[in-house]
Structures are given as structure tokens and as C-alpha cells.
Amino acid sequence: MPFTCLAEASHCCTVVLPGGEKAVLRRFFRRPKRSMAALLTRQRMDCKGDGRFLYASRPFQLLRFEIRPEVLFAAQWSDQAKGLEIAFEDCRIHGLGAMQNAIRFECTALLVPKQEGVEAQARAVVLLSSDSPLTALPTGLRQRLATQALQLVFARLERRCQGGLKRALLDWIAEDAMGRADLKRES
């Protein structure tokens, strides 16, 4: 069954990390499991090995539906992109009843270490099956709902980057600085 695009959007945010050297931040992101544990709720994440993870998101409300996304994604360091690449491999959206197979969600993200910060870029798409009963809804309404869903996803991404990821990176920077201070005292 062919799918058509309902909404597509991109989001970019910067996490400011005073004292964060690019090389130190790069070492953090070279281990995808560490990066994902900082970005996502560990209790909802299952590491499948080889940089693949299954994540059961916390439910959120959209109209009268309680939507619970479950995502299988891959995360790996890319020397070419100079950052951690994250790509959804499969996304199941529970809570939509018979319509859940008619909607697809795709997302890619890139976390790039910078001097004293990280730039997070994400691109997401909501697709609808052309034979779905939802095609009976006016196009404008379908697109508004899909755009709302993407805004919720990007708002959650922003909170996670500015919250758990930032805390983990600041701890990493502090540990690195302490390790260097210990080495100087020993020499």
C-alpha cells in the first residue's frame, strides 16, 4: 500500500556546554549506548546490540487518543558526518486502534560535537496510507494533526537535549577535567 506525506519538518537546537572541548565531546558520542542512555529514559530502552535500540516512549495525548510510540532505531558514530547519526528503522504507533497501521513515522537525527556545545538536528515525516479511512478527513485537518504530532516530537527532543543529555555531558566534561588534573599532579 502506498503512503503519502502528511507533514515533514526539521528542528535544530544547540546545547551550550561551557568548557566542553570538541575532542572530549566526540569521545562521549563515539559510544552510542552511553549517548542514548543520556538522551532517553533508560527504563524504556532495550539495547539490542550493534548500535540498535528498542524504545517504548511515554504515552502522549493527541485529540482523544493516547498515543504510545515504540521505535526501533540505530545509532552510530559517523566520521563522515562528524557526529552521532540516529535513524529510525521501525516505528509502531500504539493507541490508534485500527488506524495504527495506516500511519508511519520516520525520523533521522544528527548530534554534532562543537567547541563548547553540541548541535542536534532532526528531520521527521508523518506518512498516511492512501487506502486509510483517514483519507476521508479534509486534507487541511490531516496535515494540521500531523504537524501537531511533529511539534510534540520536537518539543520532547528539545527537552531531552537540554535536560538529560546536557547533564550527562557536563558530568563527562567534569570527569575528564578531573582526570587531567590528576595526571598533572602525578607528573
Tab-separated table of C-alpha atoms in Angstrom, residues 27-170:
chain	number	residue	atom	x	y	z
A	27	ARG	CA	34.643	10.655	22.844
A	28	PHE	CA	31.271	10.760	24.611
A	29	PHE	CA	29.295	10.322	21.379
A	30	ARG	CA	31.503	7.554	19.996
A	31	ARG	CA	29.703	5.173	22.392
A	32	PRO	CA	26.073	5.117	21.193
A	33	LYS	CA	24.750	3.278	24.257
A	34	ARG	CA	26.100	5.985	26.581
A	35	SER	CA	24.643	8.707	24.353
A	36	MET	CA	21.217	7.080	24.106
A	37	ALA	CA	21.084	6.460	27.877
A	38	ALA	CA	21.658	10.203	28.371
A	39	LEU	CA	19.062	11.190	25.787
A	40	LEU	CA	16.292	8.692	26.599
A	41	THR	CA	14.704	7.139	29.681
A	42	ARG	CA	16.814	4.061	30.413
A	43	GLN	CA	13.901	2.032	31.801
A	44	ARG	CA	12.062	2.375	28.488
A	45	MET	CA	15.083	1.474	26.333
A	46	ASP	CA	16.249	-2.015	25.397
A	47	CYS	CA	19.722	-2.299	23.865
A	48	LYS	CA	19.601	-4.841	21.026
A	49	GLY	CA	23.356	-4.725	20.379
A	50	ASP	CA	25.315	-3.469	17.399
A	51	GLY	CA	24.090	0.102	17.950
A	52	ARG	CA	20.404	-0.830	17.727
A	53	PHE	CA	17.839	0.046	20.373
A	54	LEU	CA	14.145	-0.524	21.035
A	55	TYR	CA	12.451	2.350	22.834
A	56	ALA	CA	8.892	2.434	24.190
A	57	SER	CA	8.009	6.104	24.522
A	58	ARG	CA	5.868	7.551	27.280
A	59	PRO	CA	2.281	7.989	26.037
A	60	PHE	CA	1.000	11.403	24.973
A	61	GLN	CA	-2.434	12.766	24.132
A	62	LEU	CA	-3.478	13.841	20.652
A	63	LEU	CA	-7.202	14.582	20.400
A	64	ARG	CA	-8.904	11.684	22.219
A	65	PHE	CA	-6.121	9.210	21.527
A	66	GLU	CA	-3.427	8.123	23.969
A	67	ILE	CA	-0.550	7.505	21.598
A	68	ARG	CA	2.371	5.265	22.607
A	69	PRO	CA	5.154	5.142	20.028
A	70	GLU	CA	7.558	2.209	20.038
A	71	VAL	CA	10.677	2.751	17.984
A	72	LEU	CA	13.469	0.511	16.766
A	73	PHE	CA	16.410	2.697	15.813
A	74	ALA	CA	20.098	2.551	15.024
A	75	ALA	CA	22.689	4.941	16.450
A	76	GLN	CA	26.277	5.051	15.269
A	77	TRP	CA	29.191	7.445	15.141
A	78	SER	CA	29.935	8.714	11.640
A	79	ASP	CA	33.391	10.049	10.821
A	80	GLN	CA	31.975	11.440	7.585
A	81	ALA	CA	29.168	13.402	9.318
A	82	LYS	CA	31.430	14.081	12.339
A	83	GLY	CA	28.612	13.162	14.690
A	84	LEU	CA	26.288	10.550	16.097
A	85	GLU	CA	23.706	9.515	13.491
A	86	ILE	CA	20.341	8.204	14.671
A	87	ALA	CA	17.860	6.656	12.241
A	88	PHE	CA	14.506	5.035	12.918
A	89	GLU	CA	14.291	1.564	11.406
A	90	ASP	CA	10.721	0.860	12.501
A	91	CYS	CA	8.108	2.840	14.411
A	92	ARG	CA	4.860	1.411	15.699
A	93	ILE	CA	2.279	3.851	16.988
A	94	HIS	CA	0.065	2.079	19.536
A	95	GLY	CA	-3.216	3.570	20.685
A	96	LEU	CA	-4.769	4.440	17.341
A	97	GLY	CA	-6.805	1.260	17.059
A	98	ALA	CA	-7.425	0.054	13.514
A	99	MET	CA	-5.714	3.160	12.129
A	100	GLN	CA	-2.289	2.474	13.644
A	101	ASN	CA	-1.052	0.535	10.605
A	102	ALA	CA	-2.162	3.333	8.289
A	103	ILE	CA	0.253	5.871	9.784
A	104	ARG	CA	4.042	5.806	9.555
A	105	PHE	CA	6.535	7.998	11.302
A	106	GLU	CA	10.135	8.354	10.139
A	107	CYS	CA	12.919	10.294	11.814
A	108	THR	CA	16.648	10.868	11.455
A	109	ALA	CA	18.867	12.901	13.753
A	110	LEU	CA	22.482	14.000	13.943
A	111	LEU	CA	24.275	15.099	17.119
A	112	VAL	CA	27.448	17.002	16.242
A	113	PRO	CA	30.033	17.935	18.903
A	114	LYS	CA	31.205	21.543	18.637
A	115	GLN	CA	33.600	23.545	20.766
A	116	GLU	CA	31.657	24.229	23.998
A	117	GLY	CA	28.461	22.670	22.725
A	118	VAL	CA	26.514	20.165	20.681
A	119	GLU	CA	24.283	20.834	17.705
A	120	ALA	CA	21.290	18.500	17.420
A	121	GLN	CA	19.481	18.312	14.085
A	122	ALA	CA	16.390	16.205	13.446
A	123	ARG	CA	14.130	15.624	10.464
A	124	ALA	CA	10.805	13.823	10.783
A	125	VAL	CA	7.987	12.783	8.464
A	126	VAL	CA	4.424	11.576	9.076
A	127	LEU	CA	3.035	9.397	6.284
A	128	LEU	CA	-0.501	8.117	5.675
A	129	SER	CA	-1.567	5.055	3.729
A	130	SER	CA	-3.530	6.026	0.643
A	131	ASP	CA	-6.198	3.408	1.419
A	132	SER	CA	-6.737	4.549	5.025
A	133	PRO	CA	-10.198	5.656	6.197
A	134	LEU	CA	-8.445	8.826	7.416
A	135	THR	CA	-8.191	9.992	3.805
A	136	ALA	CA	-11.890	10.890	4.122
A	137	LEU	CA	-10.911	13.710	6.500
A	138	PRO	CA	-10.217	17.086	4.913
A	139	THR	CA	-6.598	17.404	3.784
A	140	GLY	CA	-6.032	20.520	5.898
A	141	LEU	CA	-7.183	18.750	9.073
A	142	ARG	CA	-4.976	15.702	8.407
A	143	GLN	CA	-1.968	17.936	7.799
A	144	ARG	CA	-2.659	20.032	10.930
A	145	LEU	CA	-2.851	16.903	13.098
A	146	ALA	CA	0.373	15.515	11.611
A	147	THR	CA	2.116	18.858	12.092
A	148	GLN	CA	0.937	18.910	15.729
A	149	ALA	CA	2.382	15.440	16.245
A	150	LEU	CA	5.743	16.561	14.831
A	151	GLN	CA	5.741	19.630	17.086
A	152	LEU	CA	5.217	17.363	20.114
A	153	VAL	CA	8.115	15.162	18.992
A	154	PHE	CA	10.441	18.145	18.512
A	155	ALA	CA	9.430	19.682	21.854
A	156	ARG	CA	10.272	16.397	23.567
A	157	LEU	CA	13.594	16.212	21.709
A	158	GLU	CA	14.457	19.760	22.790
A	159	ARG	CA	13.668	18.947	26.451
A	160	ARG	CA	15.761	15.791	26.345
A	161	CYS	CA	18.723	17.579	24.757
A	162	GLN	CA	18.592	20.481	27.225
A	163	GLY	CA	17.914	18.131	30.170
A	164	GLY	CA	19.368	14.641	30.443
A	165	LEU	CA	21.843	14.925	27.575
A	166	LYS	CA	23.217	18.235	28.853
A	167	ARG	CA	23.595	16.879	32.424
A	168	ALA	CA	25.382	13.759	31.188
A	169	LEU	CA	27.725	15.812	29.008
A	170	LEU	CA	28.534	18.268	31.810
